[in-house]
Tab-separated table of C-alpha atoms and ligand atoms in Angstrom:
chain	number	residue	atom	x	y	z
A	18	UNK	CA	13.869	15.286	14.142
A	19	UNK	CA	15.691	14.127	11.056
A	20	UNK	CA	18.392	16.700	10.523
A	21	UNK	CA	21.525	14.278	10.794
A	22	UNK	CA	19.886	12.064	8.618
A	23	UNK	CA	19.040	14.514	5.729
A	24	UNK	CA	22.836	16.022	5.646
A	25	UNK	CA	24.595	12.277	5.928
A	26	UNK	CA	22.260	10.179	3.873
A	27	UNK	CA	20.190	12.743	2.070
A	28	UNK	CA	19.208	10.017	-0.288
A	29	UNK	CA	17.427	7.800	2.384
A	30	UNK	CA	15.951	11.340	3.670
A	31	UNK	CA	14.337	11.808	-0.012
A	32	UNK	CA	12.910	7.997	0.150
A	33	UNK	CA	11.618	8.977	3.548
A	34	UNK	CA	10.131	12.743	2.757
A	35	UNK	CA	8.794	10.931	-0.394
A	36	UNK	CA	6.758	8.098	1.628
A	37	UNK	CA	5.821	10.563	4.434
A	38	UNK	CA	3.892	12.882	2.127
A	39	UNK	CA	2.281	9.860	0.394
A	40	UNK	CA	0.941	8.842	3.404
A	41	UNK	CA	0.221	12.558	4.546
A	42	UNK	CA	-1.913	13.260	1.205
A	43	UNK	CA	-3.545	9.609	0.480
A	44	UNK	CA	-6.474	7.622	2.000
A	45	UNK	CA	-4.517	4.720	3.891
A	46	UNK	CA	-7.849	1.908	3.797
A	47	UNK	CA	-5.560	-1.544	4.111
A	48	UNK	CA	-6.498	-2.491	6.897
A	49	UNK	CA	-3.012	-4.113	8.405
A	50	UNK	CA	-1.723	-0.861	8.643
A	51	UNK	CA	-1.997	2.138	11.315
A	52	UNK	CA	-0.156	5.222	12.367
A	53	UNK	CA	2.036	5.091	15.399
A	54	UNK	CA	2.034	8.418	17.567
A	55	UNK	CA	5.087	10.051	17.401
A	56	UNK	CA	6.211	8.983	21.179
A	57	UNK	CA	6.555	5.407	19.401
A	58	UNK	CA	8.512	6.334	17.022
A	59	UNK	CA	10.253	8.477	19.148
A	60	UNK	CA	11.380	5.150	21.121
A	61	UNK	CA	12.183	3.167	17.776
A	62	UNK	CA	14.886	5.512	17.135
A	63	UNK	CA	16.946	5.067	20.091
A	64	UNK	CA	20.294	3.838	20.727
A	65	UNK	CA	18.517	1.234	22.473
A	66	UNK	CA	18.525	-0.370	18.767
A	67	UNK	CA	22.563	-1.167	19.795
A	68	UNK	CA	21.949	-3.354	22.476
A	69	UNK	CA	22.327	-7.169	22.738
A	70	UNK	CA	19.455	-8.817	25.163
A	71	UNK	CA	19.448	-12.064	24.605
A	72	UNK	CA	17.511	-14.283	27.073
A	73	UNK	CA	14.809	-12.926	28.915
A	74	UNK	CA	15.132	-9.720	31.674
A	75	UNK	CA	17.452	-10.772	35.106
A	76	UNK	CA	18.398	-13.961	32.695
A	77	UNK	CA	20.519	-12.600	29.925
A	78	UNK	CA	23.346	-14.057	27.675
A	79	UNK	CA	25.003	-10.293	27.877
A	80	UNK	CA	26.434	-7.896	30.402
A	81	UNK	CA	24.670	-4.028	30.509
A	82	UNK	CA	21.121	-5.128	30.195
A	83	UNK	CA	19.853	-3.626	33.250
A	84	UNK	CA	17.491	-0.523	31.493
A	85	UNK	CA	16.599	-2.716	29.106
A	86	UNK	CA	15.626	-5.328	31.430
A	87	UNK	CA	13.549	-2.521	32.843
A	88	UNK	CA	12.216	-1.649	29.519
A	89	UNK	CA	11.266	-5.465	28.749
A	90	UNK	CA	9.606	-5.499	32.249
A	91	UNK	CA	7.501	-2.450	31.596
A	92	UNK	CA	6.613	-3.520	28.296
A	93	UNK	CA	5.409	-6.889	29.512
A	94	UNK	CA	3.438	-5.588	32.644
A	95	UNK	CA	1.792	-3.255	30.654
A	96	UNK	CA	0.940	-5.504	27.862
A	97	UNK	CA	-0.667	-8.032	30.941
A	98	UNK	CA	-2.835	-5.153	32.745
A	99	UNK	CA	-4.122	-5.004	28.954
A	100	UNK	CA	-5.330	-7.941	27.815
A	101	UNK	CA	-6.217	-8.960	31.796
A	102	UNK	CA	-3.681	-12.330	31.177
A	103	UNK	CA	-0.991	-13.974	33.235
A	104	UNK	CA	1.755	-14.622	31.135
A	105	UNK	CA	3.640	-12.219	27.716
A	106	UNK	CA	6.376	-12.563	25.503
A	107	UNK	CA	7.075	-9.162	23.928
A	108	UNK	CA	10.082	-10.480	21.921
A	109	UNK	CA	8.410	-11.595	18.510
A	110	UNK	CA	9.482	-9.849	15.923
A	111	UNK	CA	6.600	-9.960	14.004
A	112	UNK	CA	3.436	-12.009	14.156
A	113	UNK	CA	4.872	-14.335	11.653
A	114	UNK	CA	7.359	-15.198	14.132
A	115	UNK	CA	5.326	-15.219	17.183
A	116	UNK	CA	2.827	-17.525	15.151
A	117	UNK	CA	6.678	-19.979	14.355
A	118	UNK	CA	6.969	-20.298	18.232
A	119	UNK	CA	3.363	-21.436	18.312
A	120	UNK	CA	3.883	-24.062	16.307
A	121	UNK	CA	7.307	-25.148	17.374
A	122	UNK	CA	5.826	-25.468	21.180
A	123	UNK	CA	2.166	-27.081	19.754
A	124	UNK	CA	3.058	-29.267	17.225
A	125	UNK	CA	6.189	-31.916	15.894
A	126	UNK	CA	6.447	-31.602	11.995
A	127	UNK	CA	4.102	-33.782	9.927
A	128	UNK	CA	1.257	-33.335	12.834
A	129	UNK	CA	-2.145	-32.129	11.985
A	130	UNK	CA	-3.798	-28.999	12.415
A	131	UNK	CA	-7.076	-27.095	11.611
A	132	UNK	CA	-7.468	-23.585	10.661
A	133	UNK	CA	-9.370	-20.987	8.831
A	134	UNK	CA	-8.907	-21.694	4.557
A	135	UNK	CA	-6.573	-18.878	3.269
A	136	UNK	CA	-9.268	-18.293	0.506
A	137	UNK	CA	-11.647	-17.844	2.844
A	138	UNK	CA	-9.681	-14.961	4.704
A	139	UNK	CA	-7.436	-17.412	6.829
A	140	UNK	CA	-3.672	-16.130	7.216
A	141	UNK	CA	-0.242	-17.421	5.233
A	142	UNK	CA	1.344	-18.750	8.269
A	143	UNK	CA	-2.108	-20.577	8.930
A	144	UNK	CA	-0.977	-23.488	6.267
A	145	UNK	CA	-0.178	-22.203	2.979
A	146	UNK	CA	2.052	-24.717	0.853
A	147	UNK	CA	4.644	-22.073	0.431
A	148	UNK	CA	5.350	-21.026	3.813
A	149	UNK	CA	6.764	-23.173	6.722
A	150	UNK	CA	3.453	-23.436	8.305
A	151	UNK	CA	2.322	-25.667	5.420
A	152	UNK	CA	5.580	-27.320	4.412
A	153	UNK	CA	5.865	-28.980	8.074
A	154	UNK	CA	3.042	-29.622	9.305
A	155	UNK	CA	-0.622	-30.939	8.136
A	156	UNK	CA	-2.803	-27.966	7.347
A	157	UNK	CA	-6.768	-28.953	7.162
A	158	UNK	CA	-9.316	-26.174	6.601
A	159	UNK	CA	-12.232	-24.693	7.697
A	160	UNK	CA	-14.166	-22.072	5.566
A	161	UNK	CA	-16.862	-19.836	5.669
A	162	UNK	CA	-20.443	-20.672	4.149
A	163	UNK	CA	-21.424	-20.018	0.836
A	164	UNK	CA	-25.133	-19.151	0.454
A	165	UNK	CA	-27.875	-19.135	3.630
A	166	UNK	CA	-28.388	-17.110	7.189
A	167	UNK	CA	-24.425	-17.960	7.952
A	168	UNK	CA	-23.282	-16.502	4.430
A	169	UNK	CA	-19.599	-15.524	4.639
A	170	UNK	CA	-19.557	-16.459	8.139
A	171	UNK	CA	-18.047	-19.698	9.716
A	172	UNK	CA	-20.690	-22.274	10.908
A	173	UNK	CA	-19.507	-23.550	14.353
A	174	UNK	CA	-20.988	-27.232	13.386
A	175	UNK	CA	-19.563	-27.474	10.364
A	176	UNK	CA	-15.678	-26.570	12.068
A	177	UNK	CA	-16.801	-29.385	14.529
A	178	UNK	CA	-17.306	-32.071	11.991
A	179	UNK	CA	-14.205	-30.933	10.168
A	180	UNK	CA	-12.172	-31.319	13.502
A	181	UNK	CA	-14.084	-34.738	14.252
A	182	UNK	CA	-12.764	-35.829	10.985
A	183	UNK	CA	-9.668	-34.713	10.797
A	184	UNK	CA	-8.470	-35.026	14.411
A	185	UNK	CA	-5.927	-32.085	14.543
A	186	UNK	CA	-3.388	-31.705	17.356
A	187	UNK	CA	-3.699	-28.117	17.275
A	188	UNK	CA	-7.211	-25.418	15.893
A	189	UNK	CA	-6.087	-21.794	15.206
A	190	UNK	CA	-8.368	-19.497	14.663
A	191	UNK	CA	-7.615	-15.822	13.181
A	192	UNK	CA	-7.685	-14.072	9.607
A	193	UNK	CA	-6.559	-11.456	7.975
A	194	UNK	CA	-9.615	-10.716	5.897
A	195	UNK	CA	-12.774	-12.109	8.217
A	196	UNK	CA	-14.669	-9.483	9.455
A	197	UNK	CA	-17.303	-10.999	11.859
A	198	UNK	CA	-16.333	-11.612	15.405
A	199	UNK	CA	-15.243	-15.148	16.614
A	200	UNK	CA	-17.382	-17.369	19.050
A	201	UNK	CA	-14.107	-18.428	21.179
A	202	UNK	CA	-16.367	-20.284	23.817
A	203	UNK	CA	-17.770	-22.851	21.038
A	204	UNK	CA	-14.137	-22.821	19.539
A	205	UNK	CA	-12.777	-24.401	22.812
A	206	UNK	CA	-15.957	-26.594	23.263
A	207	UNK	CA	-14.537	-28.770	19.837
A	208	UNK	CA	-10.679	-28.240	20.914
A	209	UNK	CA	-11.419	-30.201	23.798
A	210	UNK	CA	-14.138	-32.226	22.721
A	211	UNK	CA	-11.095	-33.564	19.988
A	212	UNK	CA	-8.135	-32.916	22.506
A	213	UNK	CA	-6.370	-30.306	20.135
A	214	UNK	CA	-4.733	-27.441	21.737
A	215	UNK	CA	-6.374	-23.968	20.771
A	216	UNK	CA	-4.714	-20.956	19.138
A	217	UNK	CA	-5.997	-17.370	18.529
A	218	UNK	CA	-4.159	-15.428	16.068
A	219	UNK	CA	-5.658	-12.176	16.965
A	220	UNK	CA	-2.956	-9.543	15.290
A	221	UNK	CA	-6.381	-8.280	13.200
A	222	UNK	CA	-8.674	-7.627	16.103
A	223	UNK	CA	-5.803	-6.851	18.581
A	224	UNK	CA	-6.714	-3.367	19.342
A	225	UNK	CA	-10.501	-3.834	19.184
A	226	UNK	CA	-10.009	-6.422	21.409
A	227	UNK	CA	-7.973	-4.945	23.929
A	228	UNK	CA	-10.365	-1.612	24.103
A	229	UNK	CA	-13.246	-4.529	25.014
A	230	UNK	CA	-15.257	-3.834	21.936
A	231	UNK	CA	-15.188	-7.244	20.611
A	232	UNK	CA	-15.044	-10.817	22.121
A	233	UNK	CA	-11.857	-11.953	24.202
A	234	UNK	CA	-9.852	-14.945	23.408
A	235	UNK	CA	-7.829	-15.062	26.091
A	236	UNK	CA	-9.909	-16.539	28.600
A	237	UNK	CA	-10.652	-19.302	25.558
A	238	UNK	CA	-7.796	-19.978	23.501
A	239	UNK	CA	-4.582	-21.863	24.971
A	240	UNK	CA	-2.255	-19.466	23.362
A	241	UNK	CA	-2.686	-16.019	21.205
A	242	UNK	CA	-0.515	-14.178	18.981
A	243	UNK	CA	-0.414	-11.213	17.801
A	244	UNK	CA	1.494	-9.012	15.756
A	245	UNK	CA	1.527	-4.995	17.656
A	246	UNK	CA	0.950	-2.924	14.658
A	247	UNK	CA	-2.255	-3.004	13.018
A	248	UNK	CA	-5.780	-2.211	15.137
A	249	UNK	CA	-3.255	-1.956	18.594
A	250	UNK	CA	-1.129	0.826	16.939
A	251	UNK	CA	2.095	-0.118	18.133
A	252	UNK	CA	5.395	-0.351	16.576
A	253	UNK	CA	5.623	-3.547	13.780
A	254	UNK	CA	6.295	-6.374	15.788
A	255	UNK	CA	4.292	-9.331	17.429
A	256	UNK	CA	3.766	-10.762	21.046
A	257	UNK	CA	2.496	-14.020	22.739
A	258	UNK	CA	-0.056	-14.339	25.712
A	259	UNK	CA	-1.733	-16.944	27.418
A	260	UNK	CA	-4.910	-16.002	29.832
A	261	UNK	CA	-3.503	-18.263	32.355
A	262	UNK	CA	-0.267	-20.188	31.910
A	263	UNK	CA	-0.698	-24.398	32.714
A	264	UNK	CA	1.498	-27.685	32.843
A	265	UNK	CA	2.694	-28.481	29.307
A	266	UNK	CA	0.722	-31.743	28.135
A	267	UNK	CA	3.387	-33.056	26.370
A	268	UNK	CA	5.347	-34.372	29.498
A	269	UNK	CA	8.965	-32.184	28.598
A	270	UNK	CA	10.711	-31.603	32.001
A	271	UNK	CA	13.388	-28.967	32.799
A	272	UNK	CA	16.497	-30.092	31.984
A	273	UNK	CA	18.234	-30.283	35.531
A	274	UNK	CA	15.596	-30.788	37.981
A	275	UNK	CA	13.333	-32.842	36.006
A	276	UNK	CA	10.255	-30.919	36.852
A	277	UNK	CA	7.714	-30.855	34.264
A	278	UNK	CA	7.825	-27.760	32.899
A	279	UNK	CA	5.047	-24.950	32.450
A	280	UNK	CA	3.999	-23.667	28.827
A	281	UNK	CA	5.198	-20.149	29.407
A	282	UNK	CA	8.576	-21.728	29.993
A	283	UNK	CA	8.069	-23.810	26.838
A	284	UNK	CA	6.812	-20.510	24.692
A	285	UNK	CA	9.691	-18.806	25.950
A	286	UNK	CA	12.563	-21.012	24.800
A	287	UNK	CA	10.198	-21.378	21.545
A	288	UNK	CA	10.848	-17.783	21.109
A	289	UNK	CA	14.253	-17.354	21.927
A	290	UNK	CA	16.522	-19.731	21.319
A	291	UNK	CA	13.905	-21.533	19.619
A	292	UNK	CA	13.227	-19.038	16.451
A	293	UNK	CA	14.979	-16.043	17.600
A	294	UNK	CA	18.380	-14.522	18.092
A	295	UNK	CA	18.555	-10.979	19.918
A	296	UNK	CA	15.494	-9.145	20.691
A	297	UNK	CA	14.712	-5.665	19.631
A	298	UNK	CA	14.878	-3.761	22.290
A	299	UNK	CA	14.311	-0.121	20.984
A	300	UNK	CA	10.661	-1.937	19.535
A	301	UNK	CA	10.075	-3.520	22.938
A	302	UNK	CA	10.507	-0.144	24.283
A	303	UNK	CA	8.229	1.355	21.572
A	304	UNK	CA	5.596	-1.819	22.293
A	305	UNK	CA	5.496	-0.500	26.056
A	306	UNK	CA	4.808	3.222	24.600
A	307	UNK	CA	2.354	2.037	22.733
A	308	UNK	CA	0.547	-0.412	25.207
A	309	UNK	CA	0.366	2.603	27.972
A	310	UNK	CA	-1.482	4.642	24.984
A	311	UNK	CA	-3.690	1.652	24.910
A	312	UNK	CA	-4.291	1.724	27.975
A	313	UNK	CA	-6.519	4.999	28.571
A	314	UNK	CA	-9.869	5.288	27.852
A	315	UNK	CA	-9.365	7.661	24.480
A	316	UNK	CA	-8.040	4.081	22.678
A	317	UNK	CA	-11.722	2.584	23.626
A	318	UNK	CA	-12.841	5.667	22.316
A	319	UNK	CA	-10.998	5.297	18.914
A	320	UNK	CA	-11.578	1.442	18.813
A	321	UNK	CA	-15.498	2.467	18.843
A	322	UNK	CA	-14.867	5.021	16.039
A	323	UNK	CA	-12.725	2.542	14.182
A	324	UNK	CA	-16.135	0.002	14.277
A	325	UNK	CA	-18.285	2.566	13.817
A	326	UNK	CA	-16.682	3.927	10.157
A	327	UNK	CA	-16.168	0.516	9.048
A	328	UNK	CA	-20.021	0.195	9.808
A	329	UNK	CA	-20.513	2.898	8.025
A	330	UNK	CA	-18.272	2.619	5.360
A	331	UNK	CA	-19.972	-1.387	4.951
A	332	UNK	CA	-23.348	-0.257	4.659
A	333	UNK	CA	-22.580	3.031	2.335
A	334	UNK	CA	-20.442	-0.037	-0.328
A	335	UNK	CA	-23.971	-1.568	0.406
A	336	UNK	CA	-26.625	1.231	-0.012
A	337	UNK	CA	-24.880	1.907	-3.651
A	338	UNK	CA	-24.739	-2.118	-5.068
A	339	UNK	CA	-21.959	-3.044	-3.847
A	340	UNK	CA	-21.426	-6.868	-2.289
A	341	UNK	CA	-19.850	-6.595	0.672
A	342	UNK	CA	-19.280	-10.170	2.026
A	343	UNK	CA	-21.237	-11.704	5.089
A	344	UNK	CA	-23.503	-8.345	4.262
A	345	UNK	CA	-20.742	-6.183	6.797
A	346	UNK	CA	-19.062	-5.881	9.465
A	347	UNK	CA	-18.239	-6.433	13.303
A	348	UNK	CA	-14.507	-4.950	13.079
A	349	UNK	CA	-12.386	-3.015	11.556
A	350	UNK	CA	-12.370	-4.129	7.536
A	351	UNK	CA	-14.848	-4.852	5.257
A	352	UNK	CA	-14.196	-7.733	2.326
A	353	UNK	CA	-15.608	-6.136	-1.084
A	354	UNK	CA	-16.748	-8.810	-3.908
A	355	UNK	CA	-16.507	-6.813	-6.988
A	356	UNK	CA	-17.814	-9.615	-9.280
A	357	UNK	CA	-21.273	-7.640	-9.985
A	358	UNK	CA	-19.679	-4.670	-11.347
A	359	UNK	CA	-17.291	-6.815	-13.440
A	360	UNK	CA	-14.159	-5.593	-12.301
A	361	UNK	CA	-11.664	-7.499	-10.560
A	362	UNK	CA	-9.388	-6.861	-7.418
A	363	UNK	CA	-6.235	-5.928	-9.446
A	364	UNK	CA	-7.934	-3.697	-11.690
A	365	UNK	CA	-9.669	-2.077	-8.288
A	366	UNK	CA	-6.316	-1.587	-6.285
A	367	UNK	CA	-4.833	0.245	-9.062
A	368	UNK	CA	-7.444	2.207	-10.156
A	369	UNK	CA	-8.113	3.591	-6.496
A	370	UNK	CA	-4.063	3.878	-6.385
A	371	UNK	CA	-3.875	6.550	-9.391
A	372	UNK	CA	-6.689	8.733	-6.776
A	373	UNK	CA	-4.224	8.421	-3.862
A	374	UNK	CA	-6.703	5.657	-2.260
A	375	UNK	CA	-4.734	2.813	-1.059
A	376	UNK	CA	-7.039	-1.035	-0.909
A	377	UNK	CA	-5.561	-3.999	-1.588
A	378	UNK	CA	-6.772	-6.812	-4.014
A	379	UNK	CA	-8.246	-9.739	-1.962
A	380	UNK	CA	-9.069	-13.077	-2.853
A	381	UNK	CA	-13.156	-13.460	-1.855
A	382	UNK	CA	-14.564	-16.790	-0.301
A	383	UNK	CA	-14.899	-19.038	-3.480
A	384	UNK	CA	-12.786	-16.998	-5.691
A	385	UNK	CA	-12.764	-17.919	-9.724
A	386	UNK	CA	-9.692	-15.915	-9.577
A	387	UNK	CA	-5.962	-16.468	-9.243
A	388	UNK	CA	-4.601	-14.868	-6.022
A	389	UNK	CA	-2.489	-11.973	-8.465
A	390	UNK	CA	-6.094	-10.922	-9.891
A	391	UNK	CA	-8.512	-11.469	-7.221
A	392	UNK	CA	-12.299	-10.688	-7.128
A	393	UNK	CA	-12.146	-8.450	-4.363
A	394	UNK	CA	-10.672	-5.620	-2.034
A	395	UNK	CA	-9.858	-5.375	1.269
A	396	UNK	CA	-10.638	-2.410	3.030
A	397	UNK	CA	-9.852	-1.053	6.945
A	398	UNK	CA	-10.953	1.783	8.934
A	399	UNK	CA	-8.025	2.101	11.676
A	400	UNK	CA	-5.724	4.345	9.910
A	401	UNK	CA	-8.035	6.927	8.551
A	402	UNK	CA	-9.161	6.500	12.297
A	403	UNK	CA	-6.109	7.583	13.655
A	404	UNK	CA	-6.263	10.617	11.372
A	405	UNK	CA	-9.754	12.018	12.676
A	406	UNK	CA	-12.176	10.312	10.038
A	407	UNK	CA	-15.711	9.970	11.654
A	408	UNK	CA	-18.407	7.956	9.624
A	409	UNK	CA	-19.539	10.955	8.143
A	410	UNK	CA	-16.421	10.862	6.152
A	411	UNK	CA	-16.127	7.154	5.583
A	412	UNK	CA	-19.170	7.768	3.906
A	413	UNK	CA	-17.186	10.173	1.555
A	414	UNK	CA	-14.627	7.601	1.027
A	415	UNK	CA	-16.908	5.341	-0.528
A	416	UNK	CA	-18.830	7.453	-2.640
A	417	UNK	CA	-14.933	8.978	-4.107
A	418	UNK	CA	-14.106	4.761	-4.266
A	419	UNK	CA	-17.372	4.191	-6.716
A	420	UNK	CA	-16.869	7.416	-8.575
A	421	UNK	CA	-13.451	5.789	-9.565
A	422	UNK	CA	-14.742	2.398	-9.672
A	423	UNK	CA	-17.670	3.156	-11.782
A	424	UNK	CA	-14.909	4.648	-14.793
A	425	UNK	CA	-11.577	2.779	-13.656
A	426	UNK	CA	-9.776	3.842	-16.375
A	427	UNK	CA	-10.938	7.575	-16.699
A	428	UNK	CA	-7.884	9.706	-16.207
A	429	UNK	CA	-10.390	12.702	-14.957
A	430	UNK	CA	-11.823	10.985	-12.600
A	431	UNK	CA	-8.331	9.933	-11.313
A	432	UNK	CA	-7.383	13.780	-10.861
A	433	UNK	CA	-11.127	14.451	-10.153
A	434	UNK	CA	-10.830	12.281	-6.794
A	435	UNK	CA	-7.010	12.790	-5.995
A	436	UNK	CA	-7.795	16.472	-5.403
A	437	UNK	CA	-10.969	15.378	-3.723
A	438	UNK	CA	-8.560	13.048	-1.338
A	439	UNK	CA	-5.781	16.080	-1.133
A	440	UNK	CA	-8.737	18.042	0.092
A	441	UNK	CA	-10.246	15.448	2.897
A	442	UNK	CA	-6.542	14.490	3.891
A	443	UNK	CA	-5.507	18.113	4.892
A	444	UNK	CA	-8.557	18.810	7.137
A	445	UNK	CA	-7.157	15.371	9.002
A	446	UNK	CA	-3.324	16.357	9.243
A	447	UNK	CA	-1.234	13.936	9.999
A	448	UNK	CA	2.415	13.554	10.198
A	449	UNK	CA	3.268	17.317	9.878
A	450	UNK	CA	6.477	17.022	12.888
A	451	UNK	CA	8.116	14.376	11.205
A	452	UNK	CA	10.578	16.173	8.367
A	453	UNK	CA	10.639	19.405	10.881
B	509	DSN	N1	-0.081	-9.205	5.790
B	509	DSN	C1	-1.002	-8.845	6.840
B	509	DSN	C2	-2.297	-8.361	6.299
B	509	DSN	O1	-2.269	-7.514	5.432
B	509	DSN	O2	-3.355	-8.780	6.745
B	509	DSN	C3	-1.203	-9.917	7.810
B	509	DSN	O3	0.009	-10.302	8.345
């Protein structure tokens, strides 16, 4: 598969061969990342990379688009039969950019919005100060509870007060480090009740979501985004849908006949010219790959194995004195609060890292710690999904992660567990074709 590459650039091939067996011999828990089948990569390394498709298929800025018109047309059908809606834009790059259009359709700069606090597992383009989302527009917060029944979990009345207060045009909802499922009925109940638009930034639960194992936006939320890469196991890239497209509120007509134009028009142009130059068209065709994989019933299947080991995996952090926020998990990642063993995130991430097991450090709701240390980890179940684990062994995972928790520093137990991982990672082979 990679011959031309290893005799022309055989330095790139040794980055690649280097990165492949890492991820062949380590236990891959962040829980943003998957691992695409090989017919999706297959796609992404096409000469379909070469062409220019501006504009959307039938109305392009360039001559020769008509396969990947086709491929566009495919990938957008598919990704509609999946998530049961009337209206996709495959072209995001990413979800970051998908989440741009959202805001350059929803909002004018300086306007108010409400969405999950980033310390509380809420998302950078969800209003952080350094990223555009917070530098142009108003971001308010709300957060998850503290002590009580709701611990960890977002209380519904308290997100309606905040929205009475503050008024926002626009409520997202979405995280990348929540874990309980979202009540998208009550969600729309305090959009309207305050006349703010409602966005689901579901590029977490994308996958679960589309197998039907957790609660569905679409029918809810005005507008979702969602990056393709994480729980849906697609290529990296993002994508907008709406359940069912309707009039734009804001009164913008079409330019020549002066109708008043529909949102998808207005997320379109948002997309492209609006954020966007030329799609990617060999990842569009890789996003329809990967939505018809979707699409039978072995990705429910693995969506129900993916909850079940992060079940497991929750409750075995639990069973050994471990806080695990909110007490578990509905999805596919677990939030670990490492403050009653006295270790922080940073000192977690790279302790695990010298065993081959790959967490990130995680700010925890309330956090005495600066985002670069943390109190926490982040941990995710779809990868080691992908690669065969069943709870049984998610319940090996954890009890390797205390063993090098519980002496973080203990170069034995570092080699003790690597070989331990090296073991459990070759009974789960993964990406054996790639460097054949
Ligand atoms: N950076 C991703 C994550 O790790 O959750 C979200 O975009």
């Amino acid at each position: 598969m990679m011959t031309s590459l290893r005799n022309s650039d055989p330095q790139v091939y040794a980055i690649i061969e280097r990165e492949v067996a890492r991820q062949n011999a380590g236990i891959e828990l962040i829980a943003s990342e998957n691992f695409v089948s090989r017919a999706v990569m297959q796609a992404m390394g096409t000469p379909l990379t070469n062409k220019y498709a501006e504009g959307l298929p039938g109305r392009r800025y360039y001559g020769g688009c008509e396969h990947v018109d086709t491929a566009e047309d495919l990938a957008r059908e598919r990704a509609k039969a999946l998530y049961h809606c009337e209206w996709v834009n495959v072209q995001p790059h990413s979800g970051a950019s998908a989440n741009a259009a959202v805001y350059l359709t929803l909002l004018q700069p300086g306007d108010t919005f409400l969405g999950l606090d980033l310390a509380h597992g809420g998302h950078l383009t969800h209003g952080s100060p350094v990223n555009f989302s917070g530098i142009l527009y108003k971001a308010e917060y709300y957060g998850v509870e503290r002590d009580g029944p709701l611990a960890g979990r977002i209380d519904m009345d308290r997100v309606r007060d905040k929205a009475l207060a503050v008024r926002p045009k626009m409520i997202s909802i979405g995280a990348s480090a929540y874990s309980r499922d979202f009540d998208y009925a009550a969600f729309r109940t305090i959009a309207d009740e305050v006349n703010a638009l409602l966005w689901m930034d579901m590029a977490h639960p994308a996958g679960l979501i589309a197998a039907g194992v957790l609660n569905d936006p679409l029918p809810h939320a005005h507008i979702v985004s969602t990056t393709t890469h994480k729980t849906l196991r697609g290529p990296r890239g993002g994508m907008l849908l709406m359940g069912q497209d309707f009039e734009n509120p804001f009164g913008k007509v079409a330019p020549k006949s002066g109708r008043i134009r529909r949102m998808s028009e207005l997320f379109d142009a948002a997309v492209f010219p609006g954020t966007q130059g030329g799609p990617l068209m060999h990842v569009i065709a890789a996003k329809a790959v990967a939505f018809a994989e979707a699409l039978v019933p072995a990705f429910k299947d693995y969506a129900q194995q993916v909850q079940r080991n992060a079940a497991a995996m929750a409750l075995a952090f639990l069973e050994r004195g471990y806080h695990v926020v909110s007490g578990g998990t509905d999805n596919h990642l677990m939030l670990v609060d490492l403050r009653n063993r006295g270790l922080t995130g940073k000192t977690a991430e790279k302790a695990l890292q010298a065993a081959d097991i790959t967490v990130n450090k995680n700010m925890v709701p309330f956090d005495d710690k600066s985002p670069f240390v943390t109190s926490g980890i982040r941990l995710g179940t779809s990868a080691v999904t992908t690669r065969g684990f069943t709870e049984e062994t998610a319940r090996q995972v954890v009890a390797l992660i205390d063993a090098v928790l519980q002496k973080p520093s203990d170069e034995d137990t570092h080699r003790s567990v690597r070989n331990q991982v090296r073991e459990l990672t070759r009974q789960h082979p993964l990406y054996d074709f790639v460097l054949a």
